[in-house]
mmCIF file of C-alpha atoms in Angstrom:
data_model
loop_
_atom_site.group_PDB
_atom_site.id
_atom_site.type_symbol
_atom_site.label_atom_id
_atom_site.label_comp_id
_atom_site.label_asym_id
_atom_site.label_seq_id
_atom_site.Cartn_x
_atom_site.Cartn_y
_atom_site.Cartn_z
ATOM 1 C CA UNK A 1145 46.317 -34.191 -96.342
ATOM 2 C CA UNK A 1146 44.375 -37.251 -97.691
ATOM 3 C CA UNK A 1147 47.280 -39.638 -96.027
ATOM 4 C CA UNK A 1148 45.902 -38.459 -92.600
ATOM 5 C CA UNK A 1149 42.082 -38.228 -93.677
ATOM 6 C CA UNK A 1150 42.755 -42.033 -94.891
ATOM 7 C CA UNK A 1151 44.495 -42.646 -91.276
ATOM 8 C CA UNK A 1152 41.735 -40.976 -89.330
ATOM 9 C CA UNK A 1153 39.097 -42.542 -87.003
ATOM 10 C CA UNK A 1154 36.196 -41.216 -89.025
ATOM 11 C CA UNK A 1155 37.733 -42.677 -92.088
ATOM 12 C CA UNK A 1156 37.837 -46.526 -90.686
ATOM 13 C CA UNK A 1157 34.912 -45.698 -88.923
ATOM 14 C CA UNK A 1158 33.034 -45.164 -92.826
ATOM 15 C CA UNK A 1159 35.616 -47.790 -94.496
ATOM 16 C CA UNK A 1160 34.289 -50.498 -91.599
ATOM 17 C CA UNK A 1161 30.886 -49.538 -91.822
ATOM 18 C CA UNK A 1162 30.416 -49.659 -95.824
ATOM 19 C CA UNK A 1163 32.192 -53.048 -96.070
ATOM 20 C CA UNK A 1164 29.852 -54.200 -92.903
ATOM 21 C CA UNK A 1165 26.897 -53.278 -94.876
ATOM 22 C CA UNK A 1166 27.925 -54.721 -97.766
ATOM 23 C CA UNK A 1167 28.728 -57.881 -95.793
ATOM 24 C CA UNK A 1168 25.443 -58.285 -94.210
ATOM 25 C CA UNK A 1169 23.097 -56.877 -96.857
ATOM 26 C CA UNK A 1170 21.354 -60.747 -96.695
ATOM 27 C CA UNK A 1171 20.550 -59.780 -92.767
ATOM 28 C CA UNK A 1172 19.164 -56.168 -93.755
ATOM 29 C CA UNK A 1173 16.682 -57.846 -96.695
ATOM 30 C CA UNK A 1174 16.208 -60.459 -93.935
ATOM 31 C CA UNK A 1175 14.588 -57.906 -91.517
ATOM 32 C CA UNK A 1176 13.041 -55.410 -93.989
ATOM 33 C CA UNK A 1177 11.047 -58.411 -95.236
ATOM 34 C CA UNK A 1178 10.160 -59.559 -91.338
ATOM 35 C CA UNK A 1179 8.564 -56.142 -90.791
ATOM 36 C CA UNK A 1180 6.763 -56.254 -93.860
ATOM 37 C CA UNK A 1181 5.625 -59.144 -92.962
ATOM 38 C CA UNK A 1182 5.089 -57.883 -89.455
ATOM 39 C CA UNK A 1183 2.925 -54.913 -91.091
ATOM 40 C CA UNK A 1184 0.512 -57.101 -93.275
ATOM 41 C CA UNK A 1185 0.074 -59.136 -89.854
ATOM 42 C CA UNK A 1186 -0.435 -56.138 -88.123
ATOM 43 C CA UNK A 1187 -3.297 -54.843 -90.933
ATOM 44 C CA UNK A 1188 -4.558 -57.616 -90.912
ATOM 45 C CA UNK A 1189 -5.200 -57.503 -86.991
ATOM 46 C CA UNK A 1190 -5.822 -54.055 -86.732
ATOM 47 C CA UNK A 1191 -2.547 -53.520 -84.295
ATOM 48 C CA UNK A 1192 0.663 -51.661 -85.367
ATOM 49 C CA UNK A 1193 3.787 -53.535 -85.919
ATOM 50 C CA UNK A 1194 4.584 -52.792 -82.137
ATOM 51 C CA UNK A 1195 1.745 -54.863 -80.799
ATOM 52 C CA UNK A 1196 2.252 -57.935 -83.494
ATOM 53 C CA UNK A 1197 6.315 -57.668 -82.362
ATOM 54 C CA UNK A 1198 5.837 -57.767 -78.833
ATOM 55 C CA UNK A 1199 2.608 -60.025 -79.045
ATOM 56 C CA UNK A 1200 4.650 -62.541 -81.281
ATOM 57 C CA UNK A 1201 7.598 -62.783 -78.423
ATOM 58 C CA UNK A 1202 4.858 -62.834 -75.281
ATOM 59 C CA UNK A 1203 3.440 -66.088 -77.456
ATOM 60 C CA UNK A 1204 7.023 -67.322 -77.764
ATOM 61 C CA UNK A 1205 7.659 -70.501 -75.663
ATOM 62 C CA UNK A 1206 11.257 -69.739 -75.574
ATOM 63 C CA UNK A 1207 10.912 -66.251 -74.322
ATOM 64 C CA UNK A 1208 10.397 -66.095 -70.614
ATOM 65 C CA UNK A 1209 9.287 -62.337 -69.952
ATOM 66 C CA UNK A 1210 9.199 -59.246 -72.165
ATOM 67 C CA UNK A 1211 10.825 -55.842 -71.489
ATOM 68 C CA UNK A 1212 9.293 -53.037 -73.329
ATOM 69 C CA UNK A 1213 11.720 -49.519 -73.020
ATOM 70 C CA UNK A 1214 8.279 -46.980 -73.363
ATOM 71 C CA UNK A 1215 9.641 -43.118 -73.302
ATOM 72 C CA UNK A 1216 6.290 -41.415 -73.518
ATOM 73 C CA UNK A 1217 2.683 -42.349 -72.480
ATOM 74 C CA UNK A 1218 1.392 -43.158 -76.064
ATOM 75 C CA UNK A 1219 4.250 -45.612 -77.049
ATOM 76 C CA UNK A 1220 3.095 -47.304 -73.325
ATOM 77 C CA UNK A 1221 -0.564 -47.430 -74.022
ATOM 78 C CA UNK A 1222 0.899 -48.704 -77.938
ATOM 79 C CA UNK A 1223 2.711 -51.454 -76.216
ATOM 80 C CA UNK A 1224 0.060 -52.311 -74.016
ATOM 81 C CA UNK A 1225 -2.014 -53.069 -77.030
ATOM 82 C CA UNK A 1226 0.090 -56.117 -77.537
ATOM 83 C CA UNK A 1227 -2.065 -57.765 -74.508
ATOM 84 C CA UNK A 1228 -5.991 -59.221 -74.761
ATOM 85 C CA UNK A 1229 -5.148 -60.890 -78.589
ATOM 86 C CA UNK A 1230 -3.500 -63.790 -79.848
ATOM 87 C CA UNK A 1231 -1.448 -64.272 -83.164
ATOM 88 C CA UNK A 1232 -2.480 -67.547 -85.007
ATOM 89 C CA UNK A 1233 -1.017 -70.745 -85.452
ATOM 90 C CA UNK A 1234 -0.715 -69.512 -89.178
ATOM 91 C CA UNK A 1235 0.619 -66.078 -87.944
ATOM 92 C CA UNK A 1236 3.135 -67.371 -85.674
ATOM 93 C CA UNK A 1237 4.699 -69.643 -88.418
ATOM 94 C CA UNK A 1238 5.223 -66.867 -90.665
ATOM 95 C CA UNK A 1239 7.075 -64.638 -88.331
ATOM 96 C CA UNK A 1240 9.314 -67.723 -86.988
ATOM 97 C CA UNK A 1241 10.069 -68.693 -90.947
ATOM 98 C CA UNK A 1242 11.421 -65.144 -91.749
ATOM 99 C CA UNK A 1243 13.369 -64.736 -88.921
ATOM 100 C CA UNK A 1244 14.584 -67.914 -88.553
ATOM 101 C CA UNK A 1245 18.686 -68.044 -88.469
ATOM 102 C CA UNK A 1246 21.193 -70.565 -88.170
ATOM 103 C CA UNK A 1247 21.475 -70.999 -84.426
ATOM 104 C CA UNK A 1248 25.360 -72.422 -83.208
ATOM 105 C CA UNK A 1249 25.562 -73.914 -80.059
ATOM 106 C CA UNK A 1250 25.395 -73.375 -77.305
ATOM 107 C CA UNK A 1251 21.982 -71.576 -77.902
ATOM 108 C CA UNK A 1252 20.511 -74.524 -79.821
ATOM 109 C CA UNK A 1253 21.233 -76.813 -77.067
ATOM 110 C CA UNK A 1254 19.415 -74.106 -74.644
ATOM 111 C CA UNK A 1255 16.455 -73.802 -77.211
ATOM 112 C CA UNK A 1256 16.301 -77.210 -77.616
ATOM 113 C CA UNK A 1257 15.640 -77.916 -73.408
ATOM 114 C CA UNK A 1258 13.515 -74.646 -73.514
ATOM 115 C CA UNK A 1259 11.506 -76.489 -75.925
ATOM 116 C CA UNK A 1260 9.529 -78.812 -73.723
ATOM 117 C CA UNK A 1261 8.936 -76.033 -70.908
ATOM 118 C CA UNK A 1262 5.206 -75.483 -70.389
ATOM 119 C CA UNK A 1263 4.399 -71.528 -70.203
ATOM 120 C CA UNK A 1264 0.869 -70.566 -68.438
#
């Protein structure tokens, strides 16, 4: 009985996941300390972490357009909250610091030409 538990899908499934998290557990206290920082922003601001997410990405010079994936009315008029206010210099800095990765190529090459694109 346990040699087929041990050679079912649900059993690499949980073996693959456990030894994922344990790989990664840098990237998980990575982004539980981006949305902290994301909620003192956001206190700070008087917005929810929604608005200072999307807000920070609208101010990004990288990011061309922003799709939000509202279900219900009040997560729409949430996200909508992210327009009218900017983050600050200071504020930006922050967020790109503690979510800044190691970027391989080619996407550091693409960032890199991106970089000198003006964005009305």
């Amino acid at each position: 009985e346990r040699e087929r538990e041990r050679n079912s899908v649900r059993y690499s499934e949980r073996r693959w996941c456990e030894e994922g998290r344990r790989e990664n557990m840098h990237v998980f206290s990575q982004v539980w300390a981006l949305l902290d920082l994301m909620a003192e922003i956001a206190k700070s601001h008087e917005k929810t972490v929604a608005q200072v997410a999307l807000r920070w990405l609208l101010q990004q010079k990288s990011v061309p357009s922003v799709v939000i994936g509202a279900k219900t009315l009040s997560q729409l008029s949430d996200n909508m909250g992210a327009v009218g206010w900017t983050l600050s210099a200071d504020d930006m800095a922050r967020l790109s610091a503690a979510s800044a990765v190691d970027v391989p190529y080619p996407y550091e090459m693409v960032f890199r030409c991106q970089a000198a694109r003006k964005r009305e």
